[in-house]
C-alpha cells in the first residue's frame, strides 16, 4: 500500500481532483465504477504525477496507506450511498471517507452518524469552482471530525486555491457543516447572479444600451468594489458575439433559467430556521418565474403595464446609481447568507467561524470576490457580529448608496421593470433597520382570531384580550 489518498468516481470533477492531487506530489489511488475512465485518466495524464489505478474497489482500498483517505466523487444521492455501502466493509477503524460531491447536508449528517458507528470518519466536503477549480485549485469546505482534519487538512489545503498565499480551505465544523456552507455558498451565488442580471436589465431598459456597451460597463465595475469572478465573466459574456447570427450572444439565448437544486435547498433551510434570506429566495423564484412558460404566455401582452417610458437624462449618473444599488443589494444578500450560517451553526452545534468562511471563498469558487476580505475583517472585529450589515465598514458602504438604491428601485417600479432582488433587498434593509415594524398589528390579529396572545411594549408578560366577550385583557 503506497497511495496517500484515493479518488473513486472519475467523471469531470473526480478526474480533475485526482490530477490536482498528483500534480501536487501526492501518490493518488484512482478508481471508477466503469474502469474505462480510470484507464483513460492514467493513459492521458499519467505523466503529471503518480497514479495507482485499480479496476476493483477492493484493489483500490488495498492500494491505500492507513489511515486510508478515500475521496468519493460520484453522482450525489443514491449513487453516493451505494459507493459508501460498498466501501465500508473494505475499510478499517480510523479510515476516512470524504464525500466531495454536492450532497444535501441532512444526508451528510446521516452518513456521518452511520460511519461513526462503524469506527470510521466521514467528511462531507463542499468543493466549489467547477471543473477548472477542481484541477487548478478549488475552494474546499470540509466538515467532519477534527481528528480527521489533522490527517486531511494538509492535503486539502495544498490542492486548494490560494489567495495571498492563504489556502481557500479550512476546517468548517462537525458532520454536515461543510456541505451546509457549500449549500449557502451556492444560494449566495444564485442571489449574486440574479442581482447582476437585474443590473444588466436596468442598464438595457434605462439606457437602451447594447450588450456590448453594457459589457464595457461591467468591465469597468470589475476594477472597483464589485471586482469578482461573476462580474468578470458577465463582462466577457456580454461582449461575446453569436457565430451563427452575428448578434450579441446574450440576445439569442432563451430567457428561461434552470437550476439543479442547491438554491432551493438553501431557501427550504432558511424557512426551517426562520432566517429571512430574501435575496436568495427571490433569486430562486426569479428563475422559477422565468421558466413558468404557460403563465408568461398568458400574461404577456395581456396584463396592462400602465408604466412610464424610461427617459434617463444623465446617463453616467444612472450607471453609478445602478452600481451603488447593486453593491448595496449584494451586501444584503451576503449578510443574510451569513445570518443563515450563524443560525444553523447554533441549531446544529457546529461553531462555524464566519470570517473563515469568507476567507476560503476568496479564491477558487464561483462567488470569489474582492469584497469577501471586508467580510473577514468584519468578523475579525467582532466574531459574534449579529448582523454583517451593522459592521462599521458595511454600514458606511451601504449608507453611501442608499439614495441611489431608492432611485433605482422606484424608477424601475414606475417603468415596469422587474427587480425582485434589488427591491426585496432594499425592503429588507428598511425592515431590519426600522425602529418599529407593523408586526404589532399581526400579533393583535393573531390574538383576535386564535387567542395566540401578545406581549406589550410597557410591561413584561404575555397577554390575551377577550375579543369575543368583554374585551378585557387578561394575563395569559
Ligand atoms: P456526475 O455527477 O456526472 O457523476 C458521474 C460519476 O458518478 C461517474 O464516475 C459515475 O461512474 C459515477 N456513478 C454514478 N452512479 C454510480 C453508482 N451507482 N456507483 C458508482 N459510481 C457511480 O460527475 P461530476 O464529476 O460532474 O460530479 C461529481 C460530484 O461532484 C457530484 O456530486 C456533483 O454534484 C459534484 N460537483 C460537481 C461540480 C461540477 O461543476 N460538475 C461542481 C462541484 C461539485 P461511471 O463512470 O461508471 O458511470
Coordinates of C-alpha atoms and ligand atoms in Angstrom, one line a residue:
X1 CA 0.0 0.0 0.0
X2 CA 1.6 3.2 -1.1
X3 CA -1.1 5.6 -2.2
X4 CA -1.5 8.6 0.1
X5 CA -5.1 9.3 -0.9
X6 CA -7.6 7.8 -3.3
X7 CA -10.4 9.1 -5.6
X8 CA -13.3 7.0 -6.7
X9 CA -15.6 8.5 -9.3
X10 CA -13.6 9.8 -12.2
X11 CA -16.1 11.9 -14.2
X12 CA -15.0 15.6 -14.8
X13 CA -14.8 16.5 -11.1
X14 CA -13.1 13.4 -9.8
X15 CA -10.7 13.2 -12.7
X16 CA -9.5 16.8 -12.2
X17 CA -9.3 16.5 -8.4
X18 CA -7.1 13.4 -8.8
X19 CA -4.9 15.2 -11.3
X20 CA -4.6 18.2 -8.9
X21 CA -3.6 15.8 -6.1
X22 CA -1.0 14.1 -8.3
X23 CA 0.4 17.4 -9.6
X24 CA 0.9 18.4 -6.0
X25 CA 3.1 15.4 -5.4
X26 CA 0.6 13.0 -3.7
X27 CA 0.5 9.4 -4.8
X28 CA -3.1 9.0 -5.8
X29 CA -5.1 5.8 -6.0
X30 CA -7.8 6.1 -8.7
X31 CA -10.9 4.0 -9.3
X32 CA -14.2 4.3 -11.3
X33 CA -17.2 2.0 -11.5
X34 CA -16.6 1.6 -15.2
X35 CA -12.8 1.0 -15.5
X36 CA -12.6 2.9 -18.8
X37 CA -12.5 6.3 -17.1
X38 CA -9.6 5.1 -14.8
X39 CA -7.6 3.8 -17.7
X40 CA -8.1 6.9 -19.8
X41 CA -7.0 9.1 -16.9
X42 CA -3.8 7.2 -16.4
X43 CA -3.1 7.0 -20.1
X44 CA -3.7 10.7 -20.8
X45 CA -2.3 12.2 -17.6
X46 CA -0.1 9.6 -16.1
X47 CA 2.9 11.9 -16.7
X48 CA 1.5 14.6 -14.4
X49 CA 2.3 12.6 -11.2
X50 CA 1.9 9.2 -9.6
X51 CA -1.4 7.4 -10.1
X52 CA -2.2 3.9 -8.8
X53 CA -5.1 2.6 -10.9
X54 CA -7.4 -0.2 -9.8
X55 CA -10.2 -1.9 -11.6
X56 CA -11.9 -3.1 -8.4
X57 CA -12.8 -1.2 -5.3
X58 CA -11.1 -3.9 -3.2
X59 CA -7.8 -3.4 -5.0
X60 CA -8.2 0.4 -4.8
X61 CA -8.7 0.2 -1.0
X62 CA -5.8 -2.2 -0.7
X63 CA -3.5 0.3 -2.5
X64 CA -4.0 3.0 0.2
X65 CA -1.8 3.8 3.2
X66 CA -3.5 3.8 6.6
X67 CA -5.5 5.6 7.8
X68 CA -7.0 5.3 4.3
X69 CA -8.3 8.5 2.8
X70 CA -10.9 7.9 0.2
X71 CA -12.5 10.7 -1.8
X72 CA -15.9 9.8 -3.2
X73 CA -16.7 11.9 -6.2
X74 CA -19.8 10.3 -7.7
X75 CA -23.3 11.5 -8.5
X76 CA -25.0 12.9 -5.4
X77 CA -27.8 11.0 -3.7
X78 CA -28.3 7.2 -4.2
X79 CA -25.0 6.6 -6.1
X80 CA -23.1 8.1 -3.1
X81 CA -24.9 5.8 -0.7
X82 CA -24.2 2.8 -3.0
X83 CA -20.5 3.6 -3.1
X84 CA -20.3 4.1 0.7
X85 CA -22.1 0.8 1.3
X86 CA -19.6 -1.0 -0.9
X87 CA -16.6 0.8 0.7
X88 CA -17.4 0.4 4.4
X89 CA -16.8 -3.4 4.6
X90 CA -13.4 -2.9 3.0
X91 CA -12.2 -0.3 5.4
X92 CA -10.7 -0.5 8.9
X93 CA -11.2 1.6 12.0
X94 CA -9.9 5.1 11.7
X95 CA -10.1 5.2 7.9
X96 CA -11.6 8.4 6.4
X97 CA -14.3 8.6 3.8
X98 CA -14.6 12.0 2.1
X99 CA -17.7 12.8 0.1
X100 CA -16.7 15.7 -2.1
X101 CA -19.9 15.6 -4.2
X102 CA -22.8 18.0 -3.8
X103 CA -24.6 16.2 -1.0
X104 CA -27.6 17.7 0.8
X105 CA -26.3 18.3 4.4
X106 CA -29.0 16.2 6.1
X107 CA -27.7 13.2 4.1
X108 CA -24.2 14.1 5.3
X109 CA -25.4 14.1 8.9
X110 CA -27.0 10.7 8.4
X111 CA -23.9 9.2 6.7
X112 CA -21.5 10.7 9.3
X113 CA -23.5 9.1 12.2
X114 CA -23.7 5.7 10.4
X115 CA -20.0 5.6 9.7
X116 CA -19.0 6.9 13.1
X117 CA -20.9 3.8 14.5
X118 CA -18.6 1.7 12.3
X119 CA -15.5 3.4 13.7
X120 CA -14.9 5.4 10.5
X121 CA -14.6 9.1 9.9
X122 CA -16.9 10.6 7.4
X123 CA -16.0 14.0 6.0
X124 CA -18.7 15.8 4.0
X125 CA -16.8 18.3 1.9
X126 CA -18.1 21.1 -0.2
X127 CA -16.0 21.7 -3.3
X128 CA -16.6 24.8 -5.4
X129 CA -15.1 26.0 -8.6
X130 CA -16.4 23.6 -11.2
X131 CA -14.2 21.6 -13.5
X132 CA -11.4 24.1 -13.7
X133 CA -11.3 24.8 -10.0
X134 CA -11.0 21.0 -9.3
X135 CA -7.9 20.9 -11.4
X136 CA -6.2 24.2 -10.6
X137 CA -7.4 24.8 -7.1
X138 CA -11.0 24.9 -5.7
X139 CA -12.4 26.4 -2.6
X140 CA -12.8 23.4 -0.2
X141 CA -15.2 23.3 2.7
X142 CA -14.6 20.1 4.8
X143 CA -16.9 19.1 7.6
X144 CA -16.5 16.1 10.0
X145 CA -14.4 15.2 13.0
X146 CA -11.5 17.5 14.0
X147 CA -9.3 14.4 14.2
X148 CA -9.9 13.6 10.5
X149 CA -8.9 17.1 9.6
X150 CA -5.5 16.6 11.2
X151 CA -4.9 14.0 8.5
X152 CA -6.7 15.6 5.7
X153 CA -6.1 19.3 6.2
X154 CA -2.6 19.4 4.9
X155 CA -3.6 17.6 1.7
X156 CA -6.7 19.6 1.0
X157 CA -5.1 22.9 1.8
X158 CA -2.2 22.1 -0.6
X159 CA -4.6 21.4 -3.5
X160 CA -6.9 24.3 -2.8
X161 CA -6.9 27.8 -4.4
X162 CA -4.6 30.3 -2.6
X163 CA -5.2 34.0 -2.1
X164 CA -2.2 36.0 -0.9
X165 CA -0.6 32.6 -0.1
X166 CA -3.5 31.6 2.2
X167 CA -5.3 28.4 1.3
X168 CA -9.0 28.5 0.4
X169 CA -9.7 25.5 2.7
X170 CA -10.2 25.3 6.4
X171 CA -12.0 23.0 8.9
X172 CA -15.6 24.1 8.8
X173 CA -17.3 22.1 11.6
X174 CA -18.7 18.7 12.6
X175 CA -20.9 16.4 10.4
X176 CA -22.9 18.3 7.8
X177 CA -21.3 21.7 8.4
X178 CA -19.1 21.6 5.3
X179 CA -21.9 20.7 2.9
X180 CA -24.1 23.2 4.6
X181 CA -21.7 26.0 4.0
X182 CA -21.3 24.9 0.4
X183 CA -25.1 25.0 0.0
X184 CA -25.2 28.6 1.4
X185 CA -22.4 29.5 -1.0
X186 CA -24.5 28.3 -3.9
X187 CA -27.5 30.1 -2.5
X188 CA -25.5 33.3 -2.4
X189 CA -24.3 32.6 -5.9
X190 CA -27.9 32.5 -7.0
X191 CA -28.5 35.9 -5.4
X192 CA -25.4 37.4 -6.9
X193 CA -26.3 36.2 -10.4
X194 CA -29.8 37.5 -10.2
X195 CA -28.6 40.9 -8.9
X196 CA -26.2 41.1 -11.8
X197 CA -29.0 40.1 -14.2
X198 CA -31.2 42.8 -12.8
X199 CA -28.4 45.4 -13.2
X200 CA -28.0 44.3 -16.8
X201 CA -31.7 44.7 -17.4
X202 CA -31.8 48.1 -15.8
X203 CA -28.9 49.3 -18.0
X204 CA -30.6 47.8 -21.0
X205 CA -34.0 49.3 -20.4
X206 CA -32.9 52.5 -18.8
X207 CA -30.2 53.4 -21.3
X208 CA -31.3 51.4 -24.3
X209 CA -27.7 50.2 -24.2
X210 CA -26.4 47.3 -26.3
X211 CA -25.0 44.1 -24.8
X212 CA -21.6 45.3 -25.9
X213 CA -22.0 48.6 -24.2
X214 CA -23.2 47.0 -21.0
X215 CA -20.3 44.6 -21.1
X216 CA -18.0 47.6 -21.1
X217 CA -19.7 49.0 -18.0
X218 CA -19.3 45.6 -16.2
X219 CA -15.7 45.5 -17.2
X220 CA -15.2 49.0 -15.6
X221 CA -17.1 47.9 -12.5
X222 CA -14.8 45.0 -12.2
X223 CA -11.9 47.3 -11.3
X224 CA -13.7 48.6 -8.2
X225 CA -15.5 47.3 -5.1
X226 CA -17.6 44.9 -7.2
X227 CA -14.5 43.1 -8.5
X228 CA -15.4 39.4 -8.7
X229 CA -15.4 36.4 -10.9
X230 CA -19.1 36.7 -11.7
X231 CA -18.8 40.4 -12.8
X232 CA -15.7 39.5 -14.8
X233 CA -17.4 36.6 -16.7
X234 CA -20.6 38.8 -17.1
X235 CA -18.4 41.4 -19.0
X236 CA -17.0 38.6 -21.2
X237 CA -20.3 37.0 -21.9
X238 CA -21.9 40.4 -22.8
X239 CA -19.0 41.1 -25.2
X240 CA -19.4 37.7 -27.0
X241 CA -20.9 37.6 -30.5
X242 CA -23.0 34.7 -31.7
X243 CA -21.2 33.0 -34.5
X244 CA -24.4 31.8 -36.2
X245 CA -26.2 35.1 -36.4
X246 CA -23.6 37.8 -35.7
X247 CA -25.9 39.1 -33.0
X248 CA -24.8 39.7 -29.4
X249 CA -24.7 36.2 -27.9
X250 CA -27.0 37.0 -24.9
X251 CA -29.6 38.3 -27.3
X252 CA -30.0 34.8 -28.8
X253 CA -30.1 32.9 -25.5
X254 CA -33.6 31.8 -24.4
X255 CA -34.6 33.7 -21.2
X256 CA -35.6 30.6 -19.1
X257 CA -33.2 29.9 -16.2
X258 CA -32.7 26.4 -15.0
X259 CA -31.4 25.1 -11.6
X260 CA -30.0 22.0 -10.1
X261 CA -31.5 22.4 -6.7
X262 CA -28.9 23.9 -4.2
X263 CA -30.7 27.3 -4.3
X264 CA -34.0 25.5 -3.4
X265 CA -32.3 23.6 -0.5
X266 CA -30.9 26.9 0.8
X267 CA -34.4 28.5 0.7
X268 CA -36.0 25.5 2.3
X269 CA -33.5 25.6 5.1
X270 CA -34.0 29.4 5.5
X271 CA -37.6 28.7 6.1
X272 CA -36.9 25.8 8.5
X273 CA -34.6 28.0 10.6
X274 CA -36.8 31.1 10.2
X275 CA -33.9 33.2 8.7
X276 CA -35.1 35.9 6.2
X277 CA -32.8 35.1 3.2
X278 CA -35.0 37.1 0.9
X279 CA -32.2 37.8 -1.7
X280 CA -31.6 34.1 -2.2
X281 CA -35.3 33.3 -2.2
X282 CA -36.2 36.0 -4.7
X283 CA -33.3 34.8 -6.9
X284 CA -34.5 31.2 -6.8
X285 CA -38.1 32.3 -7.5
X286 CA -37.0 34.6 -10.3
X287 CA -35.5 31.5 -12.0
X288 CA -38.8 29.7 -11.4
X289 CA -40.8 32.6 -12.9
X290 CA -38.6 32.8 -16.0
X291 CA -39.4 29.1 -16.5
X292 CA -43.1 29.5 -15.9
X293 CA -43.9 29.3 -19.6
X294 CA -47.7 28.9 -19.6
X295 CA -48.1 31.7 -17.1
X296 CA -45.8 34.0 -19.0
X297 CA -47.6 33.1 -22.2
X298 CA -51.0 34.0 -20.6
X299 CA -49.7 37.3 -19.2
X300 CA -47.5 38.7 -21.9
X301 CA -49.3 41.4 -23.8
X302 CA -52.5 40.7 -21.7
X303 CA -51.6 42.3 -18.3
X304 CA -51.7 46.1 -18.5
X305 CA -48.4 47.8 -17.6
X306 CA -49.5 51.4 -17.2
X307 CA -45.8 52.1 -16.9
X308 CA -43.7 55.1 -17.9
X309 CA -41.1 55.1 -20.6
X310 CA -37.7 55.3 -19.2
X311 CA -36.1 58.6 -20.0
X312 CA -32.7 58.8 -18.4
X313 CA -31.2 62.3 -18.6
X314 CA -27.8 61.8 -17.0
X315 CA -26.5 58.5 -18.3
X316 CA -23.3 58.5 -16.2
X317 CA -25.2 59.3 -13.0
X318 CA -27.7 56.5 -13.8
X319 CA -24.9 53.9 -14.3
X320 CA -23.4 55.0 -11.0
X321 CA -26.8 54.6 -9.3
X322 CA -27.2 51.1 -10.6
X323 CA -23.6 50.3 -9.4
X324 CA -24.3 51.5 -5.9
X325 CA -27.7 49.7 -5.8
X326 CA -26.0 46.5 -7.0
X327 CA -23.3 46.7 -4.3
X328 CA -25.8 47.5 -1.5
X329 CA -28.1 44.7 -2.6
X330 CA -25.2 42.3 -2.8
X331 CA -24.2 43.2 0.8
X332 CA -27.7 42.4 1.9
X333 CA -27.6 39.0 0.2
X334 CA -24.3 38.1 1.8
X335 CA -25.4 39.5 5.2
X336 CA -28.5 37.2 5.0
X337 CA -26.4 34.2 4.0
X338 CA -24.0 34.7 6.9
X339 CA -27.0 35.0 9.2
X340 CA -28.2 31.7 7.9
X341 CA -24.8 30.1 8.7
X342 CA -24.9 31.6 12.2
X343 CA -28.4 30.2 12.8
X344 CA -27.5 26.7 11.5
X345 CA -24.3 26.7 13.5
X346 CA -26.3 27.4 16.7
X347 CA -29.1 24.9 15.7
X348 CA -26.8 22.0 14.8
X349 CA -24.0 22.8 17.2
X350 CA -21.3 23.5 14.6
X351 CA -19.5 26.5 15.9
X352 CA -18.7 27.8 12.4
X353 CA -16.2 30.7 12.1
X354 CA -18.0 33.0 9.6
X355 CA -14.9 35.1 9.0
X356 CA -13.0 32.0 8.0
X357 CA -15.8 31.1 5.6
X358 CA -15.5 34.4 3.8
X359 CA -11.7 33.8 3.7
X360 CA -12.0 30.4 2.0
X361 CA -14.4 31.9 -0.6
X362 CA -11.9 34.5 -1.7
X363 CA -10.4 32.1 -4.3
X364 CA -11.3 29.1 -6.3
X365 CA -15.1 29.3 -6.0
X366 CA -17.8 30.9 -8.1
X367 CA -18.5 33.8 -5.7
X368 CA -14.9 34.7 -5.3
X369 CA -14.6 38.5 -4.9
X370 CA -12.6 41.3 -3.5
X371 CA -15.2 42.3 -1.0
X372 CA -15.0 39.0 0.8
X373 CA -11.9 40.5 2.5
X374 CA -14.2 43.1 4.0
X375 CA -16.4 40.3 5.4
X376 CA -13.5 38.5 7.0
X377 CA -12.3 41.8 8.5
X378 CA -15.8 42.5 9.9
X379 CA -15.8 39.1 11.7
X380 CA -12.3 39.7 12.9
X381 CA -13.5 43.0 14.5
X382 CA -16.4 41.0 16.1
X383 CA -16.7 37.2 15.8
X384 CA -20.2 37.4 17.2
X385 CA -21.4 40.2 15.0
X386 CA -25.2 39.9 15.0
X387 CA -25.6 41.4 11.5
X388 CA -23.0 41.9 8.9
X389 CA -24.8 45.0 7.6
X390 CA -24.2 46.6 11.0
X391 CA -20.5 46.3 10.8
X392 CA -18.9 49.7 10.5
X393 CA -17.5 49.2 7.0
X394 CA -20.7 47.9 5.6
X395 CA -22.9 50.5 7.3
X396 CA -20.8 53.1 5.7
X397 CA -20.5 51.5 2.3
X398 CA -24.3 50.7 2.0
X399 CA -25.2 54.1 3.6
X400 CA -23.4 55.9 0.7
X401 CA -25.6 54.0 -1.8
X402 CA -29.0 54.1 -0.1
X403 CA -30.3 57.1 -2.0
X404 CA -29.1 55.7 -5.4
X405 CA -30.7 52.4 -4.4
X406 CA -34.1 54.1 -3.7
X407 CA -33.9 56.0 -7.0
X408 CA -33.2 52.8 -9.0
X409 CA -35.9 50.7 -7.3
X410 CA -38.5 53.3 -7.5
X411 CA -37.7 54.2 -11.2
X412 CA -37.8 50.5 -12.1
X413 CA -41.2 50.2 -10.5
X414 CA -42.6 53.2 -12.2
X415 CA -41.3 52.0 -15.6
X416 CA -42.4 48.4 -15.2
X417 CA -39.0 46.7 -14.9
X418 CA -39.0 43.8 -12.5
X419 CA -36.2 44.0 -9.9
X420 CA -37.2 41.3 -7.4
X421 CA -33.8 41.0 -5.8
X422 CA -32.9 44.7 -5.8
X423 CA -36.3 45.7 -4.3
X424 CA -36.6 42.9 -1.8
X425 CA -33.1 43.7 -0.5
X426 CA -34.0 47.3 -0.1
X427 CA -37.2 46.2 1.7
X428 CA -35.1 44.0 4.0
X429 CA -32.7 46.9 4.7
X430 CA -35.6 49.2 5.6
X431 CA -37.2 46.4 7.6
X432 CA -34.2 45.4 9.6
X433 CA -33.4 49.0 10.5
X434 CA -36.9 50.0 11.4
X435 CA -37.5 51.2 15.0
X436 CA -41.0 49.8 14.8
X437 CA -42.5 47.3 12.3
X438 CA -46.2 46.6 11.7
X439 CA -45.8 43.2 13.4
X440 CA -47.7 44.7 16.3
X441 CA -50.8 44.5 14.2
X442 CA -50.1 40.9 13.1
X443 CA -49.8 39.9 16.8
X444 CA -53.1 41.7 17.6
X445 CA -54.8 39.9 14.7
X446 CA -53.5 36.6 15.8
X447 CA -54.7 37.2 19.3
X448 CA -58.1 38.1 17.9
X449 CA -58.8 35.0 15.8
X450 CA -56.7 32.4 17.6
X451 CA -56.1 33.6 21.1
X452 CA -52.4 33.4 20.3
X453 CA -51.5 36.1 22.9
X454 CA -49.2 39.1 22.6
X455 CA -46.5 40.9 24.6
X456 CA -46.7 44.6 25.5
X457 CA -44.3 47.4 25.0
X458 CA -44.9 48.8 28.5
X459 CA -44.6 45.7 30.8
X460 CA -43.4 42.2 30.9
X461 CA -45.7 39.2 30.5
X462 CA -48.0 37.6 27.9
X463 CA -51.5 38.8 27.4
X464 CA -54.8 38.0 25.8
X465 CA -57.8 40.2 25.1
X466 CA -61.3 38.7 25.3
X467 CA -62.2 39.8 21.8
X468 CA -65.5 37.9 21.6
X469 CA -66.6 38.7 25.2
X470 CA -65.9 41.8 27.2
X471 CA -62.6 42.8 25.5
X472 CA -60.9 42.8 28.9
X473 CA -57.2 42.0 28.9
X474 CA -56.0 39.0 31.0
X475 CA -52.5 37.8 31.7
X476 CA -52.1 34.6 29.8
Ligands
LIG1 P1 -21.5 13.2 -12.2 O1 -22.3 13.8 -11.1 O2 -22.0 13.2 -13.6 O3 -21.3 11.6 -11.7 C1 -20.7 10.7 -12.6 C2 -19.8 9.8 -11.8 O4 -20.6 9.1 -10.8 C3 -19.1 8.7 -12.7 O5 -17.8 8.5 -12.2 C4 -20.0 7.5 -12.5 O6 -19.4 6.3 -12.7 C5 -20.3 7.7 -11.0 N1 -21.5 6.9 -10.6 C6 -22.8 7.2 -10.9 N2 -23.6 6.3 -10.3 C7 -22.8 5.4 -9.6 C8 -23.0 4.2 -8.8 N3 -24.3 3.8 -8.6 N4 -22.0 3.6 -8.3 C9 -20.7 4.0 -8.6 N5 -20.4 5.1 -9.3 C10 -21.5 5.8 -9.8 O7 -20.0 13.7 -12.1 P2 -19.3 15.1 -11.9 O8 -17.9 14.8 -12.0 O9 -20.0 16.1 -12.7 O10 -19.7 15.4 -10.3 C11 -19.3 14.6 -9.3 C12 -19.8 15.1 -8.0 O11 -19.3 16.4 -7.8 C13 -21.4 15.3 -8.0 O12 -21.8 15.0 -6.7 C14 -21.6 16.8 -8.3 O13 -22.8 17.3 -7.8 C15 -20.4 17.4 -7.6 N6 -19.9 18.7 -8.1 C16 -19.9 18.9 -9.5 C17 -19.5 20.1 -10.0 C18 -19.4 20.4 -11.4 O14 -19.1 21.5 -11.8 N7 -19.7 19.4 -12.3 C19 -19.0 21.2 -9.0 C20 -19.0 20.8 -7.7 C21 -19.5 19.6 -7.3 P3 -19.5 5.7 -14.2 O15 -18.4 6.4 -15.0 O16 -19.2 4.3 -14.0 O17 -20.9 6.0 -14.8

